[in-house]
Each structure stands twice: as C-alpha cells, then as structure tokens.
Coordinates of C-alpha atoms in Angstrom, one line a residue:
Chain A
X1 CA 0.0 -0.3 0.0
X2 CA 2.1 2.6 -1.2
X3 CA 1.1 6.0 0.0
X4 CA 1.0 8.8 -2.5
X5 CA 0.3 12.2 -2.5
X6 CA -2.7 13.1 -3.9
X7 CA -2.2 16.7 -4.3
X8 CA 0.8 16.2 -6.7
X9 CA -1.3 13.6 -8.8
X10 CA -4.7 15.1 -9.0
X11 CA -6.7 17.1 -11.3
X12 CA -5.1 20.5 -10.5
X13 CA -1.7 19.4 -12.5
X14 CA -4.6 20.3 -15.3
X15 CA -4.6 23.7 -14.6
X16 CA -1.8 26.0 -15.8
X17 CA 0.8 26.3 -13.1
X18 CA 2.3 29.6 -11.4
X19 CA 5.7 30.1 -12.9
X20 CA 7.5 30.7 -9.8
X21 CA 6.4 27.7 -8.0
X22 CA 6.2 24.4 -9.7
X23 CA 4.9 21.8 -7.1
X24 CA 5.7 19.1 -9.9
X25 CA 9.1 18.0 -11.3
X26 CA 7.0 17.9 -14.6
X27 CA 6.4 21.6 -14.5
X28 CA 10.0 22.1 -12.9
X29 CA 11.0 20.6 -16.1
X30 CA 9.2 22.5 -18.6
X31 CA 9.6 25.5 -16.8
X32 CA 13.6 25.5 -16.6
X33 CA 14.6 23.5 -19.7
X34 CA 13.9 26.7 -22.1
X35 CA 17.3 28.1 -20.6
X36 CA 19.3 24.7 -20.4
X37 CA 22.4 24.4 -23.0
X38 CA 22.2 21.4 -24.3
X39 CA 26.2 19.8 -23.8
X40 CA 25.6 16.0 -25.4
X41 CA 25.5 16.0 -28.9
X42 CA 22.8 13.7 -28.7
X43 CA 20.0 16.0 -27.2
X44 CA 21.2 18.7 -29.3
X45 CA 20.0 16.5 -31.9
X46 CA 16.8 15.7 -30.9
X47 CA 16.4 18.6 -29.2
X48 CA 13.2 19.3 -30.7
X49 CA 11.3 16.1 -29.2
X50 CA 8.6 15.9 -27.4
X51 CA 9.9 14.2 -23.9
X52 CA 7.7 15.2 -22.0
X53 CA 9.2 18.4 -20.8
X54 CA 9.8 20.0 -23.6
X55 CA 6.1 20.4 -24.4
X56 CA 4.9 25.3 -24.3
X57 CA 1.6 24.9 -24.1
X58 CA 0.4 23.6 -21.0
X59 CA 0.0 19.7 -20.7
X60 CA -1.3 19.3 -23.7
X61 CA -4.6 18.4 -23.0
X62 CA -6.8 20.1 -25.5
X63 CA -4.3 20.2 -28.1
X64 CA -5.5 18.6 -31.3
X65 CA -2.1 18.1 -33.1
X66 CA 1.2 16.7 -30.6
X67 CA 2.5 19.7 -29.8
X68 CA 6.2 19.7 -31.1
X69 CA 5.1 20.1 -34.7
X70 CA 4.4 23.8 -34.6
X71 CA 7.6 24.8 -32.4
X72 CA 10.3 23.7 -34.8
X73 CA 10.8 26.6 -36.9
X74 CA 11.3 29.2 -34.7
X75 CA 13.7 27.1 -32.5
X76 CA 15.8 26.4 -35.9
X77 CA 16.2 30.0 -36.8
X78 CA 17.1 30.3 -33.4
X79 CA 20.3 28.0 -33.2
X80 CA 22.7 27.0 -36.4
X81 CA 21.2 23.7 -37.3
X82 CA 23.4 20.7 -36.1
X83 CA 24.6 18.3 -37.9
X84 CA 22.2 15.4 -37.7
X85 CA 23.9 12.2 -35.8
X86 CA 23.3 9.2 -38.0
X87 CA 20.3 7.1 -36.5
X88 CA 22.0 4.0 -35.8
X89 CA 24.3 6.0 -33.2
X90 CA 20.8 6.6 -31.3
X91 CA 20.3 4.5 -28.6
X92 CA 16.5 4.6 -28.9
X93 CA 14.0 5.6 -31.9
X94 CA 14.2 10.0 -33.0
X95 CA 10.8 10.9 -31.4
X96 CA 9.7 12.3 -34.7
X97 CA 10.1 8.6 -36.4
X98 CA 6.9 8.0 -33.8
X99 CA 4.2 10.2 -35.8
X100 CA 5.2 8.1 -39.1
X101 CA 4.5 4.6 -37.6
X102 CA 2.1 2.5 -38.2
X103 CA 2.3 0.1 -35.6
X104 CA 2.1 3.8 -33.3
X105 CA -1.0 4.3 -34.9
X106 CA -2.5 1.2 -34.6
X107 CA -1.2 0.9 -30.6
X108 CA -3.5 4.6 -30.0
X109 CA -6.6 3.1 -31.7
X110 CA -6.5 -0.1 -30.1
X111 CA -6.3 1.5 -26.3
X112 CA -9.2 3.5 -27.5
X113 CA -6.9 6.9 -27.0
X114 CA -7.9 10.0 -28.2
X115 CA -5.7 11.6 -31.0
X116 CA -5.2 14.4 -28.6
X117 CA -2.7 11.6 -27.6
X118 CA 0.8 12.7 -28.5
X119 CA 3.1 9.6 -30.7
X120 CA 6.1 10.7 -29.4
X121 CA 4.8 10.5 -25.6
X122 CA 3.4 6.9 -26.5
X123 CA 6.4 5.8 -28.4
X124 CA 8.7 6.9 -25.1
X125 CA 6.6 5.2 -22.7
X126 CA 7.9 1.9 -24.9
X127 CA 11.9 3.0 -24.2
X128 CA 13.2 1.1 -21.1
X129 CA 16.0 2.8 -19.3
X130 CA 18.0 0.0 -20.0
X131 CA 17.7 0.3 -23.9
X132 CA 18.3 4.7 -23.2
X133 CA 20.3 5.7 -20.0
X134 CA 18.9 9.6 -20.9
X135 CA 16.2 10.3 -18.7
X136 CA 14.4 12.5 -21.0
X137 CA 13.5 9.7 -23.4
X138 CA 13.3 7.2 -22.0
X139 CA 9.9 6.2 -19.3
X140 CA 11.5 5.9 -16.1
X141 CA 9.7 8.9 -14.6
X142 CA 6.4 8.5 -16.2
X143 CA 6.4 4.7 -14.7
X144 CA 7.6 5.6 -11.3
X145 CA 4.2 8.3 -11.5
X146 CA 2.3 5.8 -13.1
X147 CA 3.3 3.4 -10.7
X148 CA 1.6 5.4 -7.9
X149 CA -1.2 6.0 -9.8
X150 CA -1.8 2.5 -10.4
X151 CA -1.7 1.6 -6.7
X152 CA -3.7 4.6 -5.1
X153 CA -6.1 3.5 -7.8
X154 CA -6.1 0.1 -7.0
X155 CA -5.7 0.1 -3.4
X156 CA -8.1 2.6 -3.0
X157 CA -10.8 0.1 -4.5
X158 CA -9.8 -2.4 -3.1
X159 CA -10.5 -0.7 0.6
X160 CA -13.7 0.9 -0.2
X161 CA -15.5 -2.2 -1.9
X162 CA -13.7 -4.7 0.5
X163 CA -13.5 -2.5 4.0
X164 CA -12.8 -5.7 6.3
X165 CA -10.4 -7.4 4.0
X166 CA -7.1 -8.3 6.1
X167 CA -3.7 -6.6 4.9
X168 CA -2.3 -9.9 3.4
X169 CA -5.4 -10.4 1.1
X170 CA -5.4 -6.9 0.5
X171 CA -2.1 -7.3 -0.9
X172 CA -2.4 -10.1 -3.0
X173 CA -5.4 -8.8 -4.9
X174 CA -3.3 -5.2 -5.6
X175 CA -0.7 -7.9 -7.0
X176 CA -3.5 -9.8 -8.4
X177 CA -4.6 -6.7 -10.2
X178 CA -1.3 -4.7 -10.9
X179 CA 2.0 -7.1 -10.3
X180 CA 4.6 -7.1 -12.3
X181 CA 3.1 -10.5 -14.1
X182 CA -0.3 -9.1 -14.6
X183 CA 1.0 -6.0 -16.0
X184 CA 3.3 -7.9 -18.2
X185 CA 0.1 -10.1 -19.4
X186 CA -1.8 -6.5 -19.6
X187 CA 1.0 -5.8 -22.0
X188 CA 1.0 -8.9 -24.1
X189 CA -3.1 -8.6 -24.5
X190 CA -2.3 -5.2 -25.9
X191 CA -0.3 -6.4 -28.5
X192 CA 2.9 -5.4 -27.8
X193 CA 6.0 -6.7 -29.2
X194 CA 9.7 -6.3 -28.3
X195 CA 12.3 -5.6 -30.2
X196 CA 15.7 -8.1 -30.5
X197 CA 17.8 -5.1 -30.0
X198 CA 17.1 -1.4 -28.8
X199 CA 18.6 1.1 -31.4
X200 CA 17.5 4.2 -33.3
X201 CA 16.8 2.9 -36.2
X202 CA 14.5 0.1 -35.2
X203 CA 10.2 0.9 -35.4
X204 CA 9.0 2.8 -32.7
X205 CA 6.0 0.9 -32.0
X206 CA 8.3 -1.9 -30.3
X207 CA 9.1 -2.9 -26.8
X208 CA 12.7 -1.3 -26.6
X209 CA 15.2 -2.6 -23.6
X210 CA 18.3 -4.5 -23.4
X211 CA 17.7 -8.4 -23.2
X212 CA 19.4 -10.7 -20.8
X213 CA 21.7 -12.8 -23.0
X214 CA 20.8 -16.5 -23.8
X215 CA 21.7 -18.4 -20.8
X216 CA 22.3 -15.3 -19.2
X217 CA 22.6 -14.9 -15.4
X218 CA 20.3 -12.4 -13.9
X219 CA 22.0 -8.9 -13.7
X220 CA 22.7 -7.8 -10.0
X221 CA 19.9 -5.2 -9.7
X222 CA 17.6 -8.5 -9.5
X223 CA 19.4 -10.8 -7.5
X224 CA 19.7 -8.6 -4.7
X225 CA 17.4 -9.0 -1.9
X226 CA 18.1 -6.4 0.4
X227 CA 15.0 -6.2 3.1
X228 CA 13.4 -3.2 3.9
X229 CA 14.6 -3.4 7.6
X230 CA 15.5 -5.8 10.0
X231 CA 11.6 -6.0 11.6
X232 CA 9.2 -6.6 8.7
X233 CA 5.6 -5.9 10.5
X234 CA 2.3 -5.5 9.0
X235 CA 2.5 -2.2 9.8
X236 CA 5.8 -1.6 8.3
X237 CA 4.6 -3.3 4.7
X238 CA 1.3 -0.6 5.3
X239 CA 3.5 2.5 5.9
X240 CA 7.1 1.6 4.2
X241 CA 7.3 -1.2 1.5
X242 CA 5.6 -0.9 -1.5
X243 CA 1.9 -1.8 -2.9
X244 CA 2.6 -5.3 -2.5
X245 CA 3.4 -5.7 1.2
X246 CA 7.2 -7.4 -0.8
X247 CA 9.4 -8.8 1.7
X248 CA 12.0 -7.0 -0.6
X249 CA 12.7 -3.3 -2.2
X250 CA 12.4 -3.5 -6.3
X251 CA 15.1 -2.0 -8.1
X252 CA 14.0 1.7 -9.5
X253 CA 13.5 2.0 -12.8
X254 CA 16.4 4.6 -12.3
X255 CA 18.8 1.9 -11.0
X256 CA 18.6 -0.2 -14.4
X257 CA 20.5 2.2 -17.0
X258 CA 22.4 -0.3 -19.5
X259 CA 21.7 -3.5 -16.9
X260 CA 19.7 -6.4 -19.1
X261 CA 16.6 -7.0 -18.1
X262 CA 14.0 -10.0 -18.2
X263 CA 11.1 -9.4 -20.3
X264 CA 8.6 -9.1 -17.8
X265 CA 10.0 -5.8 -16.2
X266 CA 10.2 -4.2 -19.6
X267 CA 6.7 -4.7 -20.5
X268 CA 5.8 -3.8 -16.9
X269 CA 7.5 -0.3 -17.2
X270 CA 5.8 0.2 -20.1
X271 CA 2.3 -0.4 -19.0
X272 CA 3.2 2.1 -15.8
X273 CA 4.8 4.7 -17.9
X274 CA 1.3 4.3 -20.2
X275 CA -0.7 5.2 -17.2
X276 CA 1.7 7.9 -16.3
X277 CA 1.6 9.8 -19.5
X278 CA -2.2 9.5 -20.0
X279 CA -2.2 11.3 -16.7
X280 CA -0.1 13.6 -17.9
X281 CA -1.2 14.6 -21.3
X282 CA -5.1 13.9 -20.9
X283 CA -5.7 14.3 -17.3
X284 CA -6.8 12.2 -14.7
X285 CA -10.6 11.8 -15.1
X286 CA -9.4 9.4 -18.3
X287 CA -6.9 7.8 -16.4
X288 CA -9.3 6.5 -14.3
X289 CA -12.1 5.4 -16.9
X290 CA -8.8 3.7 -18.6
X291 CA -8.3 2.0 -15.6
X292 CA -11.6 0.6 -15.1
X293 CA -11.9 -0.4 -18.4
X294 CA -8.7 -2.5 -18.6
X295 CA -7.7 -3.2 -14.9
X296 CA -11.1 -3.5 -12.7
X297 CA -12.6 -5.1 -15.6
X298 CA -10.5 -8.5 -15.2
X299 CA -11.8 -11.0 -12.9
X300 CA -10.5 -11.9 -9.8
X301 CA -11.9 -14.1 -7.2
X302 CA -11.5 -11.9 -3.8
X303 CA -12.1 -15.0 -2.0
X304 CA -10.4 -17.7 -3.3
X305 CA -7.2 -15.6 -2.0
X306 CA -7.7 -16.3 2.2
X307 CA -5.4 -19.0 3.7
X308 CA -6.2 -19.4 7.2
X309 CA -4.2 -21.5 9.8
X310 CA -6.4 -21.7 12.6
X311 CA -9.9 -21.1 11.4
X312 CA -12.0 -21.6 14.5
X313 CA -9.5 -20.1 16.9
X314 CA -10.1 -17.1 14.7
X315 CA -13.9 -17.2 14.2
X316 CA -13.9 -17.5 18.4
X317 CA -11.9 -14.3 18.6
X318 CA -13.7 -12.6 16.2
X319 CA -16.9 -13.7 17.8
X320 CA -15.3 -12.9 21.0
X321 CA -14.5 -8.8 19.8
X322 CA -17.3 -8.5 18.7
X323 CA -19.6 -9.1 21.3
X324 CA -21.1 -12.3 19.9
X325 CA -22.3 -15.4 21.6
X326 CA -19.0 -17.9 21.4
X327 CA -19.5 -20.0 18.5
X328 CA -20.7 -23.6 18.3
X329 CA -20.5 -26.1 15.9
X330 CA -23.3 -28.5 15.4
X331 CA -24.2 -31.3 13.2
X332 CA -26.7 -30.3 10.3
X333 CA -26.7 -33.5 8.5
X334 CA -24.4 -36.5 8.0
X335 CA -24.0 -39.4 6.0
X336 CA -22.2 -42.9 6.1
X337 CA -20.8 -42.3 9.3
X338 CA -19.4 -45.5 8.7
X339 CA -18.9 -45.9 5.2
X340 CA -15.8 -45.3 3.3
X341 CA -17.2 -41.8 2.6
X342 CA -19.0 -40.1 5.1
X343 CA -20.0 -36.8 4.4
X344 CA -21.1 -34.3 7.3
X345 CA -22.1 -30.9 7.0
X346 CA -21.4 -28.6 10.0
X347 CA -22.9 -25.6 10.5
X348 CA -21.0 -22.9 13.1
X349 CA -23.6 -21.3 15.4
X350 CA -23.5 -18.4 17.6
X351 CA -26.7 -18.3 19.9
X352 CA -29.5 -19.0 17.2
X353 CA -27.6 -17.3 14.1
X354 CA -26.2 -19.5 11.8
X355 CA -22.7 -17.9 10.8
X356 CA -21.6 -20.2 8.5
X357 CA -21.7 -24.4 7.0
X358 CA -19.0 -26.5 6.0
X359 CA -19.0 -30.1 4.3
X360 CA -16.5 -32.4 4.9
X361 CA -15.2 -36.0 5.0
X362 CA -14.9 -36.2 8.3
X363 CA -16.3 -34.0 11.3
X364 CA -13.1 -32.0 12.2
X365 CA -12.7 -31.3 8.5
X366 CA -16.1 -30.1 7.9
X367 CA -16.1 -27.9 11.6
X368 CA -13.3 -26.2 9.9
X369 CA -14.7 -25.7 6.1
X370 CA -17.8 -23.7 8.3
X371 CA -15.3 -21.6 10.3
X372 CA -13.6 -20.6 7.0
X373 CA -16.9 -19.6 5.9
X374 CA -17.9 -18.1 8.3
X375 CA -14.9 -15.8 8.6
X376 CA -14.9 -14.9 5.1
X377 CA -18.9 -13.9 5.2
X378 CA -17.6 -11.4 8.0
X379 CA -14.0 -10.2 5.9
X380 CA -16.1 -10.4 2.6
X381 CA -18.3 -7.7 3.1
X382 CA -19.4 -5.1 0.5
X383 CA -20.9 -1.8 1.3
X384 CA -23.5 -1.1 -0.6
X385 CA -22.7 2.1 -2.2
X386 CA -19.5 2.5 -2.8
X387 CA -17.6 6.1 -3.6
X388 CA -14.0 5.6 -4.1
X389 CA -11.9 9.2 -2.6
X390 CA -10.3 10.1 -6.2
X391 CA -13.9 10.3 -7.5
X392 CA -14.4 13.3 -5.8
X393 CA -11.2 15.0 -7.2
X394 CA -12.5 18.1 -8.7
X395 CA -15.6 17.9 -8.4
X396 CA -17.6 20.9 -6.9
X397 CA -21.0 18.6 -6.5
X398 CA -19.9 16.6 -3.5
X399 CA -23.4 15.6 -2.3
X400 CA -23.2 12.2 -4.5
X401 CA -20.3 11.2 -1.6
X402 CA -20.8 8.7 1.0
X403 CA -18.3 8.1 3.5
X404 CA -16.6 4.7 3.7
X405 CA -16.9 2.0 6.3
X406 CA -13.4 1.7 8.4
X407 CA -12.9 -1.4 10.1
X408 CA -11.5 -1.7 12.8
X409 CA -9.4 -4.7 11.1
X410 CA -8.7 -7.6 10.9
X411 CA -8.7 -10.5 14.1
X412 CA -5.6 -10.4 15.6
X413 CA -5.0 -14.0 17.4
Chain B
X1 CA 0.4 -15.1 11.3
X2 CA -3.5 -16.4 11.4
X3 CA -4.0 -16.1 7.8
X4 CA -2.1 -15.5 4.9
X5 CA -2.7 -15.2 1.5
X6 CA -2.7 -17.2 -1.9
X7 CA -1.3 -14.9 -5.0
X8 CA -3.0 -15.5 -8.6
X9 CA -3.5 -13.0 -11.2
X10 CA -6.5 -11.3 -12.4
X11 CA -8.2 -12.8 -15.3
X12 CA -8.7 -11.1 -18.6
X13 CA -12.3 -10.4 -19.5
X14 CA -12.2 -8.8 -23.2
X15 CA -14.6 -6.8 -23.8
X16 CA -16.1 -6.8 -20.5
X17 CA -14.8 -3.4 -19.8
X18 CA -12.9 -2.5 -22.7
X19 CA -12.3 -4.7 -25.9
X20 CA -9.3 -5.3 -28.0
X21 CA -9.5 -6.6 -31.5
X22 CA -7.6 -9.9 -31.2
X23 CA -6.1 -9.1 -34.7
X24 CA -3.5 -7.2 -34.5
X25 CA -1.9 -6.8 -38.2
X26 CA -2.7 -7.8 -41.9
X27 CA -0.3 -7.7 -44.4
X28 CA -1.5 -8.3 -48.3
X29 CA 1.0 -9.8 -50.7
X30 CA 0.4 -9.3 -54.3
X31 CA 1.9 -10.2 -57.8
X32 CA 2.2 -8.0 -60.8
X33 CA 2.0 -10.3 -63.3
X34 CA 0.1 -13.7 -62.5
X35 CA -3.4 -13.5 -63.2
X36 CA -4.3 -14.8 -59.7
X37 CA -3.6 -11.4 -58.5
X38 CA -6.4 -9.7 -60.5
X39 CA -8.5 -9.7 -57.5
X40 CA -6.0 -9.1 -55.2
X41 CA -4.9 -5.7 -56.9
X42 CA -8.0 -4.7 -57.7
X43 CA -9.0 -4.7 -54.2
X44 CA -5.9 -2.8 -52.5
X45 CA -6.3 -0.4 -55.4
X46 CA -10.4 0.1 -54.6
X47 CA -11.1 -1.5 -51.5
X48 CA -8.2 -1.5 -49.4
X49 CA -7.8 2.5 -48.0
X50 CA -11.5 2.5 -46.8
X51 CA -11.3 -0.9 -45.2
X52 CA -8.0 0.6 -43.2
X53 CA -9.7 3.9 -42.5
X54 CA -12.2 1.7 -41.1
X55 CA -10.0 -0.7 -38.6
X56 CA -7.6 2.1 -37.4
X57 CA -6.9 -0.9 -34.7
X58 CA -4.9 -2.8 -37.4
X59 CA -1.7 -2.8 -38.6
X60 CA -1.5 -2.4 -42.6
X61 CA 1.2 -3.9 -44.7
X62 CA 1.0 -4.1 -48.4
X63 CA 4.0 -5.8 -50.1
X64 CA 4.7 -7.5 -53.6
X65 CA 5.4 -11.0 -54.0
X66 CA 6.2 -11.4 -57.4
X67 CA 5.8 -15.3 -58.9
X68 CA 3.4 -16.6 -56.5
X69 CA -0.4 -16.3 -55.7
X70 CA -1.8 -13.2 -53.3
X71 CA -2.1 -13.9 -50.0
X72 CA -3.6 -12.4 -47.0
X73 CA -1.5 -12.7 -43.6
X74 CA -3.0 -11.8 -40.1
X75 CA -1.7 -11.7 -36.8
X76 CA -2.9 -12.0 -33.7
X77 CA -2.8 -10.7 -30.1
X78 CA -2.0 -14.7 -29.0
X79 CA 0.8 -14.6 -31.3
X80 CA -0.7 -16.9 -33.6
X81 CA -1.3 -16.0 -37.6
X82 CA -3.3 -16.8 -39.9
X83 CA -2.9 -17.0 -43.8
X84 CA -5.7 -17.6 -46.7
X85 CA -4.6 -17.5 -50.2
X86 CA -7.1 -15.5 -52.1
X87 CA -5.7 -16.3 -55.6
X88 CA -8.2 -15.9 -58.2
X89 CA -10.9 -14.0 -56.1
X90 CA -12.4 -11.1 -57.4
X91 CA -12.1 -8.0 -55.7
X92 CA -15.7 -8.4 -53.2
X93 CA -14.5 -12.0 -52.2
X94 CA -10.6 -10.5 -51.2
X95 CA -12.9 -8.2 -49.1
X96 CA -15.0 -10.9 -47.4
X97 CA -11.6 -12.8 -46.6
X98 CA -10.0 -9.7 -45.2
X99 CA -13.3 -9.1 -43.4
X100 CA -13.5 -13.5 -41.9
X101 CA -9.3 -12.6 -41.0
X102 CA -10.1 -9.2 -39.2
X103 CA -13.2 -10.7 -36.9
X104 CA -11.5 -13.9 -36.2
X105 CA -10.6 -14.5 -32.0
X106 CA -6.3 -16.1 -33.4
X107 CA -7.5 -19.8 -31.4
X108 CA -7.5 -22.4 -33.1
X109 CA -10.7 -24.3 -34.9
X110 CA -12.2 -26.1 -32.1
X111 CA -16.1 -27.9 -32.2
X112 CA -17.6 -26.2 -28.5
X113 CA -18.9 -28.7 -26.3
X114 CA -21.0 -26.5 -24.1
X115 CA -21.9 -23.3 -25.7
X116 CA -21.7 -21.3 -22.0
X117 CA -18.8 -20.7 -20.2
X118 CA -18.5 -18.3 -17.4
X119 CA -16.0 -17.9 -14.9
X120 CA -19.0 -16.7 -12.0
X121 CA -19.3 -20.1 -9.8
X122 CA -23.3 -21.1 -9.5
X123 CA -25.0 -19.4 -7.8
X124 CA -27.4 -21.9 -6.6
X125 CA -24.3 -23.8 -5.9
X126 CA -23.2 -27.6 -6.6
X127 CA -26.5 -29.7 -5.4
X128 CA -26.6 -31.4 -2.2
X129 CA -28.6 -34.0 -0.6
X130 CA -29.0 -32.4 3.0
X131 CA -30.5 -29.4 1.7
X132 CA -34.2 -29.0 0.3
X133 CA -37.6 -29.2 1.4
X134 CA -37.7 -32.3 2.9
X135 CA -34.8 -31.2 5.2
X136 CA -35.6 -31.0 8.9
X137 CA -33.4 -29.8 11.4

C-alpha cells in the first residue's frame, strides 16, 4: 500500500501552473528546460523532441495536434542547425519517427485513446531505461508516476469495496491486479512486441529494452535481495514498503540503466509509463476511466485468496471481539458415518444465528470449513453504495459522496 | 500469522470493460504479373484505403510477392498467425476473406461442447442431498 501524495497527481496538475512555484517535477522541468543549454551531442540532435518536459503549451490537454510540430521553425531559426547524427548512433528511436509509425497509430486506436494523445509520448513509454539511459527519452519517470497512480486507484478500490479485508489479502489482491506478472500479461494482451535489440533505427512501436543474453544470469540488481528493514511487520509493510507488501525492495527504474532486464520488467514499466503519460497528457478523469476499463474489469475471486491456518480459533476471537455469543459447531446432517465416504455437514452457530456452514469427510474437516466460511462471510462484506475518494477529485458537487466504512481490522490472534 | 494470502493473477475478460480487437496486423501480398492476383490488385487499389480507415486498430502493410499467388496474412494478439490464399478471387471475395481474418479471434478452430462458459461460480451452488424442502433440522 504505497502512499501517494494526492496533491501531486490530482487534477490541479491540469490547470496552468504558476511560473514561480512549480509543484511537480514535470512542471519544474517544463519551466527550466527552456534555458538549459544541451551539452551532449545527442540531446542537441534530438532537441525538438517531445520528451514530455519540452512542451510549451500547458500539458497538452486540449491540443488537437501533437505539440512538437508548430514550434520547430522558430527554434531552428534561433540556433544554427546541428548536424544530425546517424540513426544507428541513437540508443532509442528518434521521437520524430513516432508520427509516421503504423504500429503506434494502431496501438493508440487499439487502446481507444483519443487522437490528441501525442504519438511521441506513446513512443517514449516504450523505451525502457536499459535501452536509453537518458531520462529525457526513457520511461523511468513516467513509470514511477504510473506506478503510484495504479497502486492508488487499485488500493482505494479494494479498501472501499471490501472494507474488512485483512491486510495480507489486500496485498495479494493488489498484486493480482497490478503486480509485475499481471502488467506483463496486460502488455501482451495489448499487442506489444519487443524489439530484438534497441536502437535508433528500430521501429518505435516496439518495446525497446536490453535483453538478457540467452543462458545469461539475472543481473545483480534483480538478484540482490535487500530487505526493507530488519523487522518487517504488517504495519511496516503498510507504511514503508511497496504496494504489494513485498519482502524486498524492487530495483528502481533509474537504477536499471544499461542493465539487461527480463521481458517482464520492461513490459510492466511500459504499462506503468503509459498510465503516467495518460495522466500527464490527458488528465486524471480519462486515466480513471482507462483504469476501470482495462484493469478493474478483470476477474478476481477475492474469496479464493484466503489461506486460513486456524479458522476456528480466529472465529472465536472474532465473536469475542464483536460481542457475539461464542461460536458452537453443530452437525446439520450426515451420511455414511461408518462407510468409506462419510459426509458431514456442520454449521457454526452463534446463539441462534448460523454464521457459516461447511461439508467435509470428517467432523473436524467440516467444522474447519464451516468456520472458514463464517470468517469469509465477515471479511468479504461489501457496502452497497461505494464512492472511492478519487471520484471526488475536482468535483464541485460533493453531494454524491458517501463516507466509506472503516473497519477496525482483522482478528489478531 | 493467523491468515496468509494466496497469490494469483486476475483473469482477463476481453470485452467486459474494454475490447481489444484480437487481430493485430494484416499484410497483403500481391503479384503484378500473375493473373491470380487480379482481384487482389483491384482490392488494394479500390477498397483497401476504406477498409484500413474503418479499422484503425489494425496495422496494415502491402508488399509485392512476385511469381506467387496473392495471400493475406493476419497476426493476432495471442501470437498466432493465420493466412489465406486469395488466388483468382475477385475484389469482393478478397474483401470477404480480409473481413474474416479481421473478425477471427486467433484461437485454433475447435468444436465447442458447452456453448456457455463462465468464470463466475453458480449462484445456486453444487447440488447437495442435505438441503431442500424435506430436510428438517
């Protein structure tokens, strides 16, 4: 459950920023980049790109054409035209090549993105830092933004929809929705293909990253299993670790420059960077719709995520905490007690209320199943009317807001 | 730890939220010399621009394939490839084949036994002899 500063990524980013006090690194880069003299040949050669910091007009929200085209003549008039580098010398495709790429046009239509989303920005999301170490041309910063947005939207959906879910299950559900494997699958389902080798002459619609040699070992950044702290508790996982509550810190995107990476890492960075780029160029309402359509529409059985160790003990603790009568297991029906396949149906009762029911081939198994069913019935409570906090971002009419249930938490045994 | 969680991955349901057309790319191969390509050449000249404009999510490519029959090759999201030889077909026939490839899911052709498949479990549950009107507690 990675925290995100809502003020950074909320819709006020869409308004024109005051020039004095940029609140986000993107805006800061936008205001300063005009005065920076590029000192590298490559940057000079690609200076008119649409690396996201280079746009003049706001954040490109309601611009019908890509922002790079109208500004090129005056800048070219101010500076002497630099000698263009051959494409093979560039580590990643030239941003100008994006507008003529059929793959990128098709990808944008396939994802139902509006035509005002610039293709150079889409091309930039496909460049992993392992291919191009220059942060102006790779997707590292966008993928960090997109990762925070994804974890924010997923965790708020889960916490508001299932307010009583135990933390371990929340972590597992977040990982099921936006974990590295899930994102790699999503990228594959969007029709993303990887380039064999990144380079300036490569088609910009392909995923650009440095592959691990066949038979080669995993690079050091992935093998290093650095724990977050010496005592990683659940509270620590909530506040300090990443959104999946993982044991070890994942490598930062900026640390993967020129490192060969697995396909999964590059694919997940693309999906995250696409979310970040959509947020920057099209605004958060569209990102929320995109997230609902492409991520939340996937199927997850939350009740299959539970793995109880001692459900009977948890249930009696829960009843104790909530002030119910202590649970009692009673046989509802049975058959073939002396046969090879006996079946017992056991219900767990608290007073006169049946909390859960389970069938098993022994009395103990049936009782355990019944207790697990009762616990799931408690933990999987869903309020009828749910409004997530992000749905009220930038809304003037807040009468639709329903306060969310906040539960006191799972049973501590 | 009283409770741990099992890691899974969400199942995709194409079309529930967003729909991604399974057909990723279509490439049309023609020959300028052989008569079997006559319909294909007419299709490329007359109908292909409209067809491509109506399907912006597909990557189109046209390439010559001299001294061979004309062929349409489609690639799908799941990585499969499907090709149809359109020799001696007229413009309309080529268009029908192209639409067939566009609408195809890319899965192998197989006989479907039960026409209904669902990821949701049954609301009524599995039949159980102990539950019903006659069972008395």
